[in-house]
CSV table of C-alpha atoms and ligand atoms in Angstrom, one decimal:
chain,number,residue,atom,x,y,z
A,414,MET,CA,21.0,54.1,35.2
A,415,SER,CA,23.0,53.9,38.1
A,416,MET,CA,26.2,55.3,38.2
A,417,LEU,CA,29.3,54.4,36.1
A,418,GLN,CA,32.1,51.8,38.0
A,419,ILE,CA,34.9,51.3,35.6
A,420,ASP,CA,36.9,48.4,37.0
A,421,THR,CA,40.3,49.0,36.3
A,422,SER,CA,41.6,46.0,38.1
A,423,LYS,CA,41.5,43.7,34.5
A,424,PRO,CA,42.9,45.5,30.9
A,425,ALA,CA,40.5,46.1,28.4
A,426,LEU,CA,40.9,45.2,24.6
A,427,VAL,CA,40.2,47.5,22.0
A,428,THR,CA,40.9,45.9,18.1
A,429,GLY,CA,41.6,48.1,15.8
A,430,ALA,CA,43.5,50.8,18.1
A,431,THR,CA,44.2,52.9,15.4
A,432,GLY,CA,41.1,54.2,14.1
A,433,TYR,CA,39.0,56.5,14.5
A,434,VAL,CA,36.2,55.6,17.1
A,435,ALA,CA,39.0,53.7,19.0
A,436,GLY,CA,40.7,56.4,18.9
A,437,TRP,CA,38.7,57.9,21.1
A,438,ILE,CA,37.9,54.9,22.9
A,439,VAL,CA,42.0,53.8,24.2
A,440,ARG,CA,41.6,58.7,25.3
A,441,ARG,CA,38.0,57.7,28.3
A,442,LEU,CA,39.8,53.8,29.3
A,443,LEU,CA,43.4,55.7,29.8
A,444,GLU,CA,41.4,58.5,31.0
A,445,GLU,CA,39.4,56.4,34.3
A,446,GLY,CA,43.1,54.6,34.3
A,447,VAL,CA,42.0,51.6,32.7
A,448,THR,CA,45.2,49.3,31.4
A,449,VAL,CA,44.2,49.0,27.2
A,450,HIS,CA,45.3,46.6,25.7
A,451,ALA,CA,45.9,47.7,21.5
A,452,ALA,CA,45.5,45.7,19.1
A,453,VAL,CA,47.4,46.8,15.7
A,454,ARG,CA,48.3,45.3,12.7
A,455,ASP,CA,51.8,47.1,12.6
A,456,PRO,CA,52.4,48.0,16.0
A,457,GLY,CA,55.9,49.2,14.6
A,458,ASP,CA,54.3,52.0,12.4
A,459,LYS,CA,54.5,55.0,14.9
A,460,THR,CA,52.7,56.8,11.8
A,461,LYS,CA,49.9,54.9,12.4
A,462,THR,CA,50.7,55.1,16.8
A,463,TRP,CA,51.9,58.4,17.8
A,464,HIS,CA,49.4,60.1,19.3
A,465,LEU,CA,47.3,57.2,21.7
A,466,ASP,CA,51.5,57.3,22.8
A,467,GLU,CA,50.9,60.9,23.3
A,468,MET,CA,47.4,60.0,25.3
A,469,ALA,CA,49.2,57.2,27.3
A,470,ALA,CA,52.5,59.6,28.2
A,471,SER,CA,49.7,62.5,29.4
A,472,LEU,CA,46.7,59.6,31.6
A,473,PRO,CA,46.8,57.6,33.8
A,474,GLY,CA,46.2,54.1,32.2
A,475,THR,CA,49.5,51.9,30.1
A,476,LEU,CA,48.7,51.3,26.7
A,477,ARG,CA,50.4,48.0,25.1
A,478,TYR,CA,50.9,46.8,21.8
A,479,PHE,CA,49.4,43.2,20.1
A,480,LYS,CA,49.8,42.4,16.7
A,481,ALA,CA,47.4,41.6,14.9
A,482,ASP,CA,45.9,40.4,12.2
A,483,LEU,CA,41.3,39.8,12.0
A,484,LEU,CA,41.8,36.9,9.5
A,485,GLU,CA,44.7,35.4,11.1
A,486,ASN,CA,43.2,32.8,13.2
A,487,GLY,CA,44.1,33.0,16.8
A,488,SER,CA,45.9,36.0,16.6
A,489,TYR,CA,43.7,37.9,19.3
A,490,ASP,CA,45.0,35.4,22.0
A,491,LEU,CA,47.7,37.1,23.6
A,492,ALA,CA,46.4,40.5,23.5
A,493,MET,CA,42.7,39.4,25.3
A,494,ASP,CA,45.4,37.4,28.0
A,495,GLY,CA,43.7,38.8,31.3
A,496,CYS,CA,40.9,41.4,29.5
A,497,GLY,CA,37.7,41.7,31.5
A,498,ILE,CA,36.7,43.6,28.6
A,499,VAL,CA,37.0,43.5,24.9
A,500,PHE,CA,35.6,45.9,22.6
A,501,HIS,CA,35.5,44.8,19.0
A,502,THR,CA,36.1,47.9,16.7
A,503,ALA,CA,38.2,46.6,14.1
A,504,SER,CA,37.1,45.9,10.0
A,505,PRO,CA,36.7,47.6,7.4
A,506,PHE,CA,35.0,51.2,6.5
A,507,LYS,CA,35.3,52.3,3.2
A,508,LEU,CA,32.7,52.8,0.1
A,509,ASP,CA,34.6,52.4,-3.3
A,510,VAL,CA,35.6,48.5,-4.1
A,511,ARG,CA,36.1,46.7,-6.4
A,512,ASP,CA,35.8,42.6,-4.4
A,513,PRO,CA,33.6,42.3,-1.9
A,514,GLN,CA,34.5,39.7,-0.4
A,515,ALA,CA,37.8,40.0,-0.3
A,516,GLU,CA,37.9,43.3,1.0
A,517,LEU,CA,34.7,43.5,3.3
A,518,VAL,CA,32.6,40.5,3.7
A,519,ASP,CA,35.9,38.1,5.0
A,520,ALA,CA,37.6,40.7,7.9
A,521,ALA,CA,34.2,41.8,8.8
A,522,LEU,CA,32.5,38.1,9.7
A,523,LEU,CA,35.5,36.0,9.5
A,524,GLY,CA,37.5,38.3,11.7
A,525,THR,CA,34.4,38.7,14.1
A,526,ARG,CA,34.6,35.2,14.6
A,527,ASN,CA,38.2,35.3,15.3
A,528,VAL,CA,38.4,37.9,17.6
A,529,LEU,CA,34.6,35.6,19.4
A,530,ASP,CA,36.5,32.1,18.9
A,531,SER,CA,39.1,34.1,21.3
A,532,VAL,CA,37.3,35.1,23.2
A,533,GLN,CA,35.3,32.3,24.0
A,534,ARG,CA,39.2,30.6,25.1
A,535,SER,CA,39.5,33.2,27.1
A,536,ASP,CA,38.8,32.7,30.8
A,537,SER,CA,39.1,36.0,31.9
A,538,VAL,CA,36.3,38.3,29.5
A,539,THR,CA,33.3,39.2,31.2
A,540,ARG,CA,31.7,41.2,28.2
A,541,VAL,CA,32.1,41.7,24.8
A,542,VAL,CA,31.4,45.7,23.2
A,543,LEU,CA,30.5,44.8,19.8
A,544,THR,CA,31.0,48.1,17.0
A,545,SER,CA,28.5,47.5,14.7
A,546,SER,CA,26.1,49.9,12.7
A,547,CYS,CA,22.9,51.6,11.9
A,548,ALA,CA,24.1,50.4,8.5
A,549,ALA,CA,23.1,47.1,10.3
A,550,ILE,CA,19.7,47.5,11.3
A,551,TYR,CA,19.0,49.1,7.6
A,552,GLY,CA,20.2,48.7,4.7
A,553,ASP,CA,18.5,52.2,2.3
A,554,ASN,CA,16.7,55.0,3.3
A,555,ALA,CA,13.5,52.8,1.8
A,556,ASP,CA,13.3,50.1,4.4
A,557,LEU,CA,11.6,52.4,6.4
A,558,ALA,CA,8.6,52.1,5.4
A,559,LEU,CA,8.9,48.7,7.1
A,560,THR,CA,9.5,48.9,10.1
A,561,ALA,CA,6.5,48.6,12.3
A,562,ARG,CA,5.5,52.9,13.3
A,563,GLY,CA,7.8,54.4,10.7
A,564,VAL,CA,11.5,54.4,13.3
A,565,PHE,CA,14.6,52.4,12.8
A,566,THR,CA,15.0,50.4,16.8
A,567,GLU,CA,16.9,48.3,17.5
A,568,ASN,CA,14.1,45.0,16.5
A,569,ASP,CA,15.4,46.0,12.7
A,570,TRP,CA,17.7,44.3,10.6
A,571,ASN,CA,19.0,45.1,7.4
A,572,THR,CA,17.5,42.5,5.2
A,573,SER,CA,18.0,44.4,1.5
A,574,SER,CA,21.5,45.2,0.7
A,575,SER,CA,24.2,42.3,0.0
A,576,LEU,CA,27.6,41.5,-2.3
A,577,HIS,CA,26.0,43.8,-4.1
A,578,HIS,CA,24.9,46.3,-3.5
A,579,MET,CA,25.6,48.4,-0.3
A,580,PRO,CA,28.1,46.0,0.3
A,581,TYR,CA,30.0,47.5,3.8
A,582,SER,CA,26.7,47.5,5.4
A,583,TYR,CA,25.7,43.8,4.2
A,584,SER,CA,29.9,43.5,5.9
A,585,LYS,CA,28.2,44.4,8.9
A,586,THR,CA,25.3,43.1,9.3
A,587,VAL,CA,26.7,39.3,8.3
A,588,ALA,CA,29.3,40.1,11.1
A,589,GLU,CA,26.3,41.1,13.5
A,590,ARG,CA,24.4,37.7,13.0
A,591,GLU,CA,27.4,35.7,13.3
A,592,ALA,CA,28.7,37.8,16.7
A,593,TRP,CA,24.5,37.4,17.8
A,594,SER,CA,24.4,33.4,17.2
A,595,ILE,CA,27.8,32.8,19.1
A,596,SER,CA,26.8,34.4,22.2
A,597,ARG,CA,23.5,32.3,22.2
A,598,GLN,CA,26.4,29.8,23.5
A,599,ALA,CA,28.4,31.7,25.7
A,600,THR,CA,28.2,31.5,29.6
A,601,ARG,CA,31.1,33.9,31.3
A,602,TRP,CA,30.4,36.7,28.5
A,603,ARG,CA,27.5,39.3,27.8
A,604,LEU,CA,27.8,41.1,23.9
A,605,VAL,CA,27.0,43.8,23.5
A,606,VAL,CA,26.4,45.9,20.9
A,607,VAL,CA,26.8,49.5,19.3
A,608,ASN,CA,24.8,50.7,16.0
A,609,PRO,CA,25.5,53.6,15.7
A,610,SER,CA,24.8,56.1,12.2
A,611,LEU,CA,27.4,58.5,10.1
A,612,VAL,CA,30.3,59.5,12.7
A,613,VAL,CA,32.1,63.0,12.7
A,614,GLY,CA,33.8,65.1,14.5
A,615,PRO,CA,37.6,65.1,15.2
A,616,GLY,CA,40.0,62.4,15.4
A,617,THR,CA,42.4,62.1,17.9
A,618,HIS,CA,44.6,61.5,14.9
A,619,PRO,CA,45.2,64.4,13.7
A,620,ARG,CA,45.0,62.2,9.7
A,621,ALA,CA,42.3,59.8,10.3
A,622,THR,CA,42.0,57.5,7.2
A,623,SER,CA,37.9,56.4,8.0
A,624,GLU,CA,36.0,57.2,5.6
A,625,SER,CA,34.1,59.6,7.7
A,626,PHE,CA,37.3,62.2,6.7
A,627,ASN,CA,36.4,61.6,2.9
A,628,LEU,CA,32.3,62.8,2.9
A,629,VAL,CA,33.3,65.7,5.1
A,630,ARG,CA,36.7,66.8,2.8
A,631,GLN,CA,34.3,66.6,-0.4
A,632,LEU,CA,31.8,68.8,0.8
A,633,GLY,CA,34.6,71.4,1.6
A,634,ASP,CA,37.1,70.4,-1.7
A,635,GLY,CA,34.5,71.8,-3.7
A,636,THR,CA,33.4,67.9,-4.8
A,637,MET,CA,29.9,69.2,-4.5
A,638,LYS,CA,29.8,72.6,-5.4
A,639,ALA,CA,26.7,72.5,-7.7
A,640,GLY,CA,25.0,70.6,-4.8
A,641,ALA,CA,24.3,67.4,-3.6
A,642,PRO,CA,22.1,64.4,-3.0
A,643,ALA,CA,19.1,64.8,-1.3
A,644,LEU,CA,20.7,61.9,1.5
A,645,PRO,CA,19.9,61.6,4.7
A,646,PHE,CA,21.6,59.8,7.4
A,647,GLY,CA,21.7,60.6,11.2
A,648,VAL,CA,24.4,61.7,12.6
A,649,VAL,CA,26.7,60.9,16.3
A,650,ASP,CA,29.7,62.3,17.1
A,651,VAL,CA,32.6,60.3,17.6
A,652,ARG,CA,33.2,61.6,21.3
A,653,ASP,CA,30.1,60.9,22.0
A,654,LEU,CA,30.3,56.6,20.8
A,655,ALA,CA,32.7,56.3,22.4
A,656,GLU,CA,30.4,57.1,25.6
A,657,ALA,CA,28.2,54.5,25.0
A,658,HIS,CA,31.1,52.1,24.1
A,659,LEU,CA,32.5,52.7,28.0
A,660,ARG,CA,28.9,52.6,29.1
A,661,ALA,CA,27.6,49.7,27.7
A,662,ALA,CA,31.7,48.2,28.7
A,663,TYR,CA,30.7,48.6,32.5
A,664,LEU,CA,27.3,49.6,33.2
A,665,PRO,CA,26.2,46.0,34.9
A,666,GLU,CA,22.7,46.1,33.3
A,667,ALA,CA,23.6,46.8,29.1
A,668,GLN,CA,21.7,44.0,27.1
A,669,GLY,CA,21.2,44.3,23.6
A,670,ARG,CA,21.9,46.5,20.8
A,671,TYR,CA,21.7,50.8,21.0
A,672,ILE,CA,21.1,53.1,18.4
A,673,ILE,CA,24.4,55.3,18.7
A,674,SER,CA,23.1,58.3,17.1
A,675,GLY,CA,22.3,62.2,17.4
A,676,GLN,CA,20.1,63.8,15.1
A,677,ALA,CA,18.9,62.7,11.2
A,678,SER,CA,20.6,64.7,9.2
A,679,SER,CA,22.3,65.1,5.1
A,680,LEU,CA,24.2,66.1,3.1
A,681,LEU,CA,23.1,70.1,3.4
A,682,GLY,CA,22.3,69.4,6.0
A,683,LEU,CA,26.0,68.8,7.8
A,684,ALA,CA,26.7,72.2,4.9
A,685,ALA,CA,24.3,74.2,6.3
A,686,ALA,CA,25.9,73.5,9.9
A,687,LEU,CA,29.3,74.6,8.2
A,688,ALA,CA,28.1,77.1,6.1
A,689,GLY,CA,28.1,80.2,9.7
A,690,ARG,CA,32.5,79.7,10.3
A,691,PHE,CA,33.2,77.9,6.6
A,692,GLY,CA,30.8,79.7,4.3
A,693,GLY,CA,34.0,80.6,2.0
A,694,TYR,CA,34.4,77.1,1.3
A,695,PRO,CA,32.5,75.9,-1.7
A,696,LEU,CA,30.1,73.8,0.3
A,697,PRO,CA,26.9,72.0,-1.2
A,698,ARG,CA,24.0,75.1,-1.2
A,699,ARG,CA,21.3,72.9,-3.1
A,700,ALA,CA,19.9,69.4,-3.6
A,701,LEU,CA,20.1,68.3,-6.7
A,702,PRO,CA,17.1,66.5,-8.9
A,703,LYS,CA,16.7,63.6,-8.5
A,704,TRP,CA,16.4,62.1,-11.3
A,705,LEU,CA,19.8,64.3,-12.3
A,706,VAL,CA,21.7,62.5,-9.8
A,707,TRP,CA,20.0,59.1,-10.5
A,708,LEU,CA,21.4,59.0,-14.4
A,709,ALA,CA,24.7,61.5,-13.9
A,710,GLY,CA,25.5,60.2,-10.6
A,711,PRO,CA,26.7,56.3,-11.9
A,712,MET,CA,28.5,58.1,-14.4
A,713,THR,CA,30.6,60.9,-12.0
A,714,ASP,CA,31.0,58.1,-8.8
A,715,ARG,CA,31.9,54.3,-9.4
A,716,THR,CA,29.6,53.4,-5.8
A,717,VAL,CA,26.6,55.9,-6.8
A,718,THR,CA,24.6,52.6,-8.5
A,719,ARG,CA,21.0,53.6,-9.6
A,720,LYS,CA,19.9,51.7,-7.4
A,721,LEU,CA,21.7,53.5,-4.5
A,722,VAL,CA,19.5,56.4,-5.9
A,723,ALA,CA,16.7,55.0,-6.6
A,724,ARG,CA,16.5,54.1,-3.1
A,725,ASN,CA,17.2,56.8,-0.2
A,726,VAL,CA,17.8,60.2,-2.8
A,727,GLY,CA,14.2,62.3,-1.3
A,728,LEU,CA,13.7,59.0,1.5
A,729,PRO,CA,13.6,60.4,4.4
A,730,TRP,CA,15.5,58.7,7.4
A,731,LYS,CA,14.6,57.9,10.9
A,732,ALA,CA,16.0,56.1,13.8
A,733,ASP,CA,14.4,55.9,17.8
A,734,ASN,CA,17.9,56.7,20.2
A,735,GLY,CA,15.8,56.1,23.0
A,736,LYS,CA,16.8,53.1,24.1
A,737,SER,CA,20.6,54.3,25.0
A,738,VAL,CA,19.3,57.5,25.9
A,739,ALA,CA,16.9,55.6,29.1
A,740,GLN,CA,19.3,52.2,29.1
A,741,LEU,CA,22.6,54.2,28.7
A,742,GLY,CA,21.8,57.6,30.3
A,743,MET,CA,23.1,59.2,26.0
A,744,THR,CA,23.6,62.9,25.8
A,745,TYR,CA,24.3,64.1,22.7
A,746,ARG,CA,26.6,66.9,20.9
A,747,PRO,CA,24.2,69.2,18.8
A,748,LEU,CA,25.8,68.6,15.2
A,749,ASP,CA,26.8,71.5,14.9
A,750,VAL,CA,29.8,71.1,17.1
A,751,SER,CA,30.5,68.0,16.2
A,752,ILE,CA,31.0,68.8,12.4
A,753,GLN,CA,33.0,72.0,12.9
A,754,ASP,CA,35.3,70.8,14.9
A,755,MET,CA,36.3,68.1,12.7
A,756,PHE,CA,36.1,70.5,9.1
A,757,GLN,CA,38.8,73.2,11.5
A,758,GLN,CA,40.7,69.9,12.2
A,759,MET,CA,40.9,68.9,8.7
A,760,ILE,CA,41.9,72.6,7.6
A,761,ASP,CA,44.7,72.6,9.9
A,762,SER,CA,46.4,69.0,9.0
A,763,GLY,CA,46.3,70.3,5.6
A,764,GLN,CA,43.7,68.0,4.4
A,765,LEU,CA,41.5,71.0,3.4
A,766,PRO,CA,42.5,74.4,1.8
A,767,SER,CA,42.9,77.2,4.7
A,768,LEU,CA,41.4,80.0,3.0
A,769,LYS,CA,43.1,83.5,4.0
A,770,PRO,CA,40.5,85.9,4.5
B,1482,NAP,P1,38.7,53.1,10.5
B,1482,NAP,O1,39.4,54.9,11.1
B,1482,NAP,O2,39.4,53.0,9.5
B,1482,NAP,O3,39.0,52.2,11.5
B,1482,NAP,C1,39.2,50.2,10.8
B,1482,NAP,C2,39.7,50.0,11.5
B,1482,NAP,O4,39.9,48.7,11.7
B,1482,NAP,C3,41.4,50.8,11.6
B,1482,NAP,O5,41.9,50.2,12.7
B,1482,NAP,C4,42.8,49.6,10.9
B,1482,NAP,O6,43.2,48.4,11.3
B,1482,NAP,C5,41.1,47.7,11.0
B,1482,NAP,N1,40.9,46.9,10.2
B,1482,NAP,C6,41.1,47.2,9.0
B,1482,NAP,N2,41.4,45.6,8.8
B,1482,NAP,C7,41.9,44.9,9.4
B,1482,NAP,C8,42.6,43.5,9.6
B,1482,NAP,N3,42.2,43.0,8.5
B,1482,NAP,N4,43.1,43.5,10.7
B,1482,NAP,C9,43.0,43.7,11.9
B,1482,NAP,N5,42.6,45.2,11.6
B,1482,NAP,C10,41.8,46.0,10.3
B,1482,NAP,O7,37.4,53.2,10.6
B,1482,NAP,P2,36.1,53.5,11.8
B,1482,NAP,O8,34.8,54.7,11.7
B,1482,NAP,O9,36.8,54.3,13.1
B,1482,NAP,O10,35.5,52.1,12.1
B,1482,NAP,C11,36.2,52.0,13.5
B,1482,NAP,C12,34.6,50.4,13.3
B,1482,NAP,O11,33.5,51.6,14.2
B,1482,NAP,C13,34.3,49.9,12.0
B,1482,NAP,O12,33.9,48.5,13.3
B,1482,NAP,C14,33.0,50.3,11.2
B,1482,NAP,O13,32.5,49.9,10.8
B,1482,NAP,C15,32.3,51.7,12.8
B,1482,NAP,N6,31.7,52.1,12.2
B,1482,NAP,C16,31.9,53.0,11.5
B,1482,NAP,C17,31.0,54.3,11.0
B,1482,NAP,C18,32.1,55.8,10.6
B,1482,NAP,O14,31.4,56.6,10.0
B,1482,NAP,N7,33.1,55.8,11.1
B,1482,NAP,C19,30.0,54.3,11.8
B,1482,NAP,C20,29.2,53.3,11.8
B,1482,NAP,C21,30.3,52.3,12.1
B,1482,NAP,P3,44.4,49.6,10.0
B,1482,NAP,O15,44.8,51.5,10.7
B,1482,NAP,O16,45.7,48.7,10.2
B,1482,NAP,O17,44.2,49.1,9.1
């Protein structure tokens, strides 16, 4: 890997700058002295942007806000003016939806098309880094059996998700496919895609809204005190993911997709990583039998369907992050550090109770 040369002569656009992942990307860019164009839905809502203002006040870079919505055509034109790099992170991340087309797919797919249409019209953008997901690589753990080497790689695509089964994963898949399709006509700019697994670690905003926080809250608030389904998945620290975005943007040779995942874990793996320091919390300590999750899951949680249980619980998960290590020079923090930092932040900000010794 060559040394990372950050071009500070042109601004960089970050879509969805209020988000959990975006917060750390903005911070890294400001540290490097980059002018950041932060595209947000409501620049007037200081409850969502004060943490970015604080960063800008103490770091070398400059921060400018632009109002933009994924569903409004041309909405990103102004924010993109003069930018060399576009980080497209904005996309709805939620699991409990009533209308997956309206709540997930429209913003993900039409939004990606909208942002890339602006890129096509711009005369300055040379690279777009799209925040996709491992959810665009695989839909269910059962898909691992379809892979060439028994491990998910950048060559794999999610073919099992739909509007009715894993709609969030479906939204990420159709959005990434659309991005590759549009980029094929491009000559001035290159698309580089990062595919993170479940993102954990502290937020730059202490009260983040990302689904990542809901999951970790449920580990600590007693929701899973009777046990957790044996559900393996990959995890990555949010700070490592931000670093991956910068390398994908500024390393000249970066190309294609990159699985960004530190290691395989599970709900019980996360709980075990918390148990040493936070043993007083009602963490899940044993795996629920699969038949019980299959039977009772759908009754306790709308998002847990029998198909989801059948195709994921108790089935292994494995992904190859070797391309990110070899080409982006990625190193990954240990899971214990990420999850403990996040849990502590959730206690400090009142999202989890603080236990008196
Ligand atoms: P997040 O904190 O909820 O951020 C989502 C961002 O998207 C927010 O800034 C939100 O803006 C913006 N957004 C949603 N709908 C929009 C719309 N119609 N117009 C403009 N902006 C809109 O979630 P996150 O975890 O940081 O997710 C960021 C990206 O990482 C997403 O693309 C997600 O799919 C991807 N990702 C996340 C994980 C994970 O585990 N967290 C894993 C893999 C991939 P508002 O503040 O205005 O709502």
